[in-house]
mmCIF file of C-alpha atoms in Angstrom:
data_model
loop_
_atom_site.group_PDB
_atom_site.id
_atom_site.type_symbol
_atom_site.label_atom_id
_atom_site.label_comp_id
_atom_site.label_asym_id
_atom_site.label_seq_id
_atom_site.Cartn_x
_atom_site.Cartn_y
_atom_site.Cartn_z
ATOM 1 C CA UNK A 1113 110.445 -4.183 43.750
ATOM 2 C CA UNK A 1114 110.707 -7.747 41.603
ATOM 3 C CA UNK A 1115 112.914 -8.873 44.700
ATOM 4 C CA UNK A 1116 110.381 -7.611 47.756
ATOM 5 C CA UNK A 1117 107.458 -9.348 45.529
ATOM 6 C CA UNK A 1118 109.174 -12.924 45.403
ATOM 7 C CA UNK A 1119 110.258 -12.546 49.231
ATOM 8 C CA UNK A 1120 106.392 -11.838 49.956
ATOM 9 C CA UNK A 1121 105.363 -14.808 48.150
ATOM 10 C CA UNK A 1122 108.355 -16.839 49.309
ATOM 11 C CA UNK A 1123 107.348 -15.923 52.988
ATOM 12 C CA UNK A 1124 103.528 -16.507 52.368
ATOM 13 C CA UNK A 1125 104.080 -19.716 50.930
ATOM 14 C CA UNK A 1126 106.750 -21.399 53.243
ATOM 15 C CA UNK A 1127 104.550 -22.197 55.975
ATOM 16 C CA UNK A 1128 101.651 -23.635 53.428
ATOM 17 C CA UNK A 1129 104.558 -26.008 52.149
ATOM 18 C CA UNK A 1130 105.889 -27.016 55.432
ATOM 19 C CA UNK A 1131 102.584 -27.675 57.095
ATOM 20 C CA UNK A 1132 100.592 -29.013 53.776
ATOM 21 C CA UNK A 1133 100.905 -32.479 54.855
ATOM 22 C CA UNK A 1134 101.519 -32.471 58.603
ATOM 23 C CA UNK A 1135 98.058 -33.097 59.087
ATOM 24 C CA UNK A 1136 97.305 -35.037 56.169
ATOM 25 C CA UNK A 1137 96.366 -38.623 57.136
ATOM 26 C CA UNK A 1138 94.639 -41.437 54.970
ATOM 27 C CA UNK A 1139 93.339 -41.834 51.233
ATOM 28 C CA UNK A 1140 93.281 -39.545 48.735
ATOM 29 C CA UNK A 1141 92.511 -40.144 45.229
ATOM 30 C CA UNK A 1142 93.681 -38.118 42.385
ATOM 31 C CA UNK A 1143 91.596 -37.723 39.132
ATOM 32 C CA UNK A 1144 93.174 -35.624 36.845
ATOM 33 C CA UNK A 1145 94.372 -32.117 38.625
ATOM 34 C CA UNK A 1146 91.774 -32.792 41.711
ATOM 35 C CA UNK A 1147 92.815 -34.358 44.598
ATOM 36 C CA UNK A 1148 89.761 -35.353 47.111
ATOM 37 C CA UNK A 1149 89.973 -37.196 50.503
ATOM 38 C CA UNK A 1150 88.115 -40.600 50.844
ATOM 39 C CA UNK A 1151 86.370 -40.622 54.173
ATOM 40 C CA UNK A 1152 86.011 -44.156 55.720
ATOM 41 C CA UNK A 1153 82.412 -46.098 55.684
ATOM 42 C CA UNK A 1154 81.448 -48.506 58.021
ATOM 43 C CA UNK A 1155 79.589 -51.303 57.594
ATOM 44 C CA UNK A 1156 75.550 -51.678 58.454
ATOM 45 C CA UNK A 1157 74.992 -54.843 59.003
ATOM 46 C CA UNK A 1158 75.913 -58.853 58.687
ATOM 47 C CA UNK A 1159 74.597 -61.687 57.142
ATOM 48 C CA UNK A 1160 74.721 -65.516 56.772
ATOM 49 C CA UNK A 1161 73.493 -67.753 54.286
ATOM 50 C CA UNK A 1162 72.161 -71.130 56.725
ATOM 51 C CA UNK A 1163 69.869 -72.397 54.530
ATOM 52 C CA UNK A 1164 72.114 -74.681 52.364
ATOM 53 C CA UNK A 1165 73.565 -76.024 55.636
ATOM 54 C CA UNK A 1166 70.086 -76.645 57.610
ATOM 55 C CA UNK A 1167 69.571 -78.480 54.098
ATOM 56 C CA UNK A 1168 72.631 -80.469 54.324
ATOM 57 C CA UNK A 1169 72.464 -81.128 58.042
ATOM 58 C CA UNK A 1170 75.678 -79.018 58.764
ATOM 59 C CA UNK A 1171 78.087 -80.167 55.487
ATOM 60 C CA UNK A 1172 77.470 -77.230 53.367
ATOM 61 C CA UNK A 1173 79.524 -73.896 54.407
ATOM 62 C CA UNK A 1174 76.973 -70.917 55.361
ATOM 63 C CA UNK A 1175 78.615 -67.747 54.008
ATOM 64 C CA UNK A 1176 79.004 -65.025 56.505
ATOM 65 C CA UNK A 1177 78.804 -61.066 54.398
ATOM 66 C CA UNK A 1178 79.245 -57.749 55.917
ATOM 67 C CA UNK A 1179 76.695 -55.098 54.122
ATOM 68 C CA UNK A 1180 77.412 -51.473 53.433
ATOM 69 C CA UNK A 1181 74.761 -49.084 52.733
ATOM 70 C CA UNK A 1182 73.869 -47.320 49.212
ATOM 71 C CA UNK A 1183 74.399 -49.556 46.277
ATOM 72 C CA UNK A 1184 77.470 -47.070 44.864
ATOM 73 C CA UNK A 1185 80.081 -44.788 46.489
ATOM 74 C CA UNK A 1186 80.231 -41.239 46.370
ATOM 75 C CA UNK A 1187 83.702 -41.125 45.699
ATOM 76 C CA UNK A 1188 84.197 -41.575 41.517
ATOM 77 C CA UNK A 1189 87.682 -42.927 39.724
ATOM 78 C CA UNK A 1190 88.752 -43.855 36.324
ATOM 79 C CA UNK A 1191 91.265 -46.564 35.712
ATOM 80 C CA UNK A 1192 93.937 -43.759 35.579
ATOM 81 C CA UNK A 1193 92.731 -42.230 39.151
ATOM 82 C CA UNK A 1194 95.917 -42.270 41.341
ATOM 83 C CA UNK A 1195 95.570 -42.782 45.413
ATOM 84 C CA UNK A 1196 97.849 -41.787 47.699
ATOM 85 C CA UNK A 1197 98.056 -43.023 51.267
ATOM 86 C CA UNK A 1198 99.722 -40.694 53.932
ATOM 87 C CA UNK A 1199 100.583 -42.470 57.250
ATOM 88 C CA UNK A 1200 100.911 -40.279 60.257
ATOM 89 C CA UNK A 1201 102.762 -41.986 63.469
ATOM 90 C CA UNK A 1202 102.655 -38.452 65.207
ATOM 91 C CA UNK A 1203 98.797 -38.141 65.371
ATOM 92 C CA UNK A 1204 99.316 -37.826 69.217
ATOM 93 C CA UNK A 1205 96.347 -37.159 71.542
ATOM 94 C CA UNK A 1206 93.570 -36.811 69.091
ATOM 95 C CA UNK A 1207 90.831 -39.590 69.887
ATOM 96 C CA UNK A 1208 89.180 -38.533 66.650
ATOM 97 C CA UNK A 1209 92.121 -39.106 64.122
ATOM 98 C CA UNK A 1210 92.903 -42.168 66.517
ATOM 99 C CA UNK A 1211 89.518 -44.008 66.592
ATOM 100 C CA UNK A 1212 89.310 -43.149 62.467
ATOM 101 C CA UNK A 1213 92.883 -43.700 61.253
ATOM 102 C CA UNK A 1214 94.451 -45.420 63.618
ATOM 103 C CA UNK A 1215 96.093 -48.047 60.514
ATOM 104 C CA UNK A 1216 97.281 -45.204 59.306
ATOM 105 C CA UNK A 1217 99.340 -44.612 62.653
ATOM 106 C CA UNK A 1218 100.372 -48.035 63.047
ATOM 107 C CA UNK A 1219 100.907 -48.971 59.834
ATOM 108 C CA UNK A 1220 103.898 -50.146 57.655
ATOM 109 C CA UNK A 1221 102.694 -49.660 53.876
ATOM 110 C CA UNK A 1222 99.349 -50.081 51.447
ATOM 111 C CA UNK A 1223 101.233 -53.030 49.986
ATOM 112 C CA UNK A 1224 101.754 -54.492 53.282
ATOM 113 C CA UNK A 1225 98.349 -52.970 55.417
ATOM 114 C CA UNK A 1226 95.769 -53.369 53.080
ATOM 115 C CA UNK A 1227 93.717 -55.102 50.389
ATOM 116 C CA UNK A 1228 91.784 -53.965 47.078
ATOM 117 C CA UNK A 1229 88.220 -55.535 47.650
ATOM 118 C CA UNK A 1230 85.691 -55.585 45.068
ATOM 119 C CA UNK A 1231 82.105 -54.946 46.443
ATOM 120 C CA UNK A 1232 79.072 -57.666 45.600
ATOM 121 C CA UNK A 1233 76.079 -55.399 44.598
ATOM 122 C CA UNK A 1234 73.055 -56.447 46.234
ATOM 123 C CA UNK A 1235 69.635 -54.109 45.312
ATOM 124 C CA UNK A 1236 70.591 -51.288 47.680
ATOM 125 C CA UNK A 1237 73.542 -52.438 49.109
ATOM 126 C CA UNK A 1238 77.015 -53.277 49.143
ATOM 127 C CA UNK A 1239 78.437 -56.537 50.350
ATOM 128 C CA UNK A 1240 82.014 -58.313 51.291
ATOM 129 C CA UNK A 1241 81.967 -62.035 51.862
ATOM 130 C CA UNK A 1242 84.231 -61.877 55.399
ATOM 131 C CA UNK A 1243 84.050 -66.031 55.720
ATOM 132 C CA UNK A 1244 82.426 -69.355 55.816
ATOM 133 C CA UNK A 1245 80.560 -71.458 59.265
ATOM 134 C CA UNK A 1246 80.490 -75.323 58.743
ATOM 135 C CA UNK A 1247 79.059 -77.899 61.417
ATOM 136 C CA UNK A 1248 82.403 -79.860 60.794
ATOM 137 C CA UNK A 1249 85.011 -77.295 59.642
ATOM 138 C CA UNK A 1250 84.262 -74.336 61.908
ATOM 139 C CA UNK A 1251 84.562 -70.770 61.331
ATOM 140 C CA UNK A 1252 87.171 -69.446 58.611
ATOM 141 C CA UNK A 1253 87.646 -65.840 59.002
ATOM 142 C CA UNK A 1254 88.501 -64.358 55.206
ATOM 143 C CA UNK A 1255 87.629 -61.598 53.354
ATOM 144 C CA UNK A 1256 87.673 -62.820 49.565
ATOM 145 C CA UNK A 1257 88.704 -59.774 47.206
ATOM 146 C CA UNK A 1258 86.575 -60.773 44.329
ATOM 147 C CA UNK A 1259 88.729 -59.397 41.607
ATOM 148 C CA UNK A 1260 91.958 -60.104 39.727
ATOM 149 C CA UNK A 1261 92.586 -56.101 39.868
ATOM 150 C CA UNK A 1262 96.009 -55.482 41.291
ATOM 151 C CA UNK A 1263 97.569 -51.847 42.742
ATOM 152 C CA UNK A 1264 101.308 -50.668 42.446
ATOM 153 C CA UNK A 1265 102.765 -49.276 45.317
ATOM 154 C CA UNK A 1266 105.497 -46.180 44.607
ATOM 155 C CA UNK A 1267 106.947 -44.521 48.208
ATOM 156 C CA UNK A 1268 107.234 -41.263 47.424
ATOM 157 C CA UNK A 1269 108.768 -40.222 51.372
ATOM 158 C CA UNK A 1270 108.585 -41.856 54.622
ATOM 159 C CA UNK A 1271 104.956 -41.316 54.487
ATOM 160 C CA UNK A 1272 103.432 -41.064 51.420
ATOM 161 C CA UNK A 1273 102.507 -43.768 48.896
ATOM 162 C CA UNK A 1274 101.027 -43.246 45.435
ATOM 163 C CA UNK A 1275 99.186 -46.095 44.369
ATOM 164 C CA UNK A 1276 97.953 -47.058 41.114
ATOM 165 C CA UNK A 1277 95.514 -49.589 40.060
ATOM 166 C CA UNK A 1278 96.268 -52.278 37.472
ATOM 167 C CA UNK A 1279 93.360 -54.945 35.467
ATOM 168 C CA UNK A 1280 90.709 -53.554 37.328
ATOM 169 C CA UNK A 1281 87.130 -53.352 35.655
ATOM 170 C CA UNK A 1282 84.471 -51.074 36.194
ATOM 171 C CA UNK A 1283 82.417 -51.514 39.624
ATOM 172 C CA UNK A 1284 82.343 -51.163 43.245
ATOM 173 C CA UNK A 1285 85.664 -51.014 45.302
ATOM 174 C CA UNK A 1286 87.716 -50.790 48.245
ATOM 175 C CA UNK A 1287 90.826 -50.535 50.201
ATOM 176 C CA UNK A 1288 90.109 -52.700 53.502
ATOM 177 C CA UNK A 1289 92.988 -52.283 56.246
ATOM 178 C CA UNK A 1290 94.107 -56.338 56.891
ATOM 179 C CA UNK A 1291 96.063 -55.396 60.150
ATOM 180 C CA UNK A 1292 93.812 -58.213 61.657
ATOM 181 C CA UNK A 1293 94.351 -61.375 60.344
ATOM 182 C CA UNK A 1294 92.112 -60.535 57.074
ATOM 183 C CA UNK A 1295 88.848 -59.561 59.485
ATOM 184 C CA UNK A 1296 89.472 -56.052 57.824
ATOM 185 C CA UNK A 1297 85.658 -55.955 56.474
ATOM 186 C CA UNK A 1298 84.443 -55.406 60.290
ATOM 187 C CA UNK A 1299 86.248 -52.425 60.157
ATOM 188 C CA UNK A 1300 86.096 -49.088 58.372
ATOM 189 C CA UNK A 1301 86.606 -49.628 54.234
ATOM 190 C CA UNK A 1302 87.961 -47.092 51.643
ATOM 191 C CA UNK A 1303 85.250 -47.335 48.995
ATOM 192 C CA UNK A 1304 85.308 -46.096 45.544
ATOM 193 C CA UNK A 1305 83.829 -46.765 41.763
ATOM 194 C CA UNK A 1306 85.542 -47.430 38.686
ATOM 195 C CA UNK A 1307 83.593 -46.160 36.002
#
């Protein structure tokens, strides 16, 4: 009996471990024993500062922010949360996991693909500061991360990266994709809060 009881739970098990994380694809974050997916956010809106250049006659750089609505995410983490990213190069025909994940197709690694981006709280809102416009100096394209918080990246198999977080303080964050020459901010964003 003891043997046909761990062949039953052998047999109901193996194809839960072999298929677990065939369709996993993205960010997950783990906070203590529960693991919880972070869904992308897009951006709302953009913005740019011209009134210290129409001052200055063109010298002065107008900052150029992409806004994100709600003034904190939904998606709660401690300084010990772990995140793991799972790449997926198989995802195939599906436009859906294409059009959402597609870094996470194309990608190499989080150290490599993305950046940790800390959020500038505005009343109800969220910003990133994605660059500068100057009369004289043109357009820089940047997305400044506005913290000294660092992440460690561990591969744990071909696809899967745990990452931890390192001198971070408590606020508004996110893992922005930089597959495009550090424009990452007009694209979907990882958020999350450090409490």
């Amino acid at each position: 009996m003891k043997k046909q009881t761990i062949l039953f739970f052998f047999l109901t098990l193996l194809p839960c471990a072999l298929f677990a994380q065939s369709d996993s694809i993205g960010i997950y974050m783990l906070n203590g024993d529960v693991i919880s997916q972070i869904e992308p956010i897009k951006n709302n809106g953009y913005k740019a500062n011209t009134l210290g250049a129409a001052v200055s006659m063109g010298i002065a750089n107008s900052t150029i922010r992409v806004t994100f609505k709600e003034p904190t995410s939904k998606n709660k983490a401690n300084r010990d949360t772990s995140f793991y990213f799972y790449y997926n190069p198989n995802i195939g025909n599906n436009a859906r996991l294409l059009m959402t994940y597609y870094m996470f197709a194309t990608g190499v690694s989080p150290e490599v693909d993305f950046s940790l981006v800390k959020f500038i709280k505005k009343g109800k809102t969220r910003e990133l500061k994605t660059g500068t416009v100057n009369v004289y100096a043109g357009v820089n394209i940047n997305t400044e991360t506005n913290t000294n918080a660092r992440f460690l990246v561990t591969k744990v198999s071909d696809i899967k990266y745990k990452v931890t977080l390192h001198d971070v303080d408590p606020g508004e964050y996110c893992f922005m994709y930089d597959g495009i020459n550090g424009s990452g901010a007009y694209m979907p964003v990882f958020d999350f809060s450090i409490e």
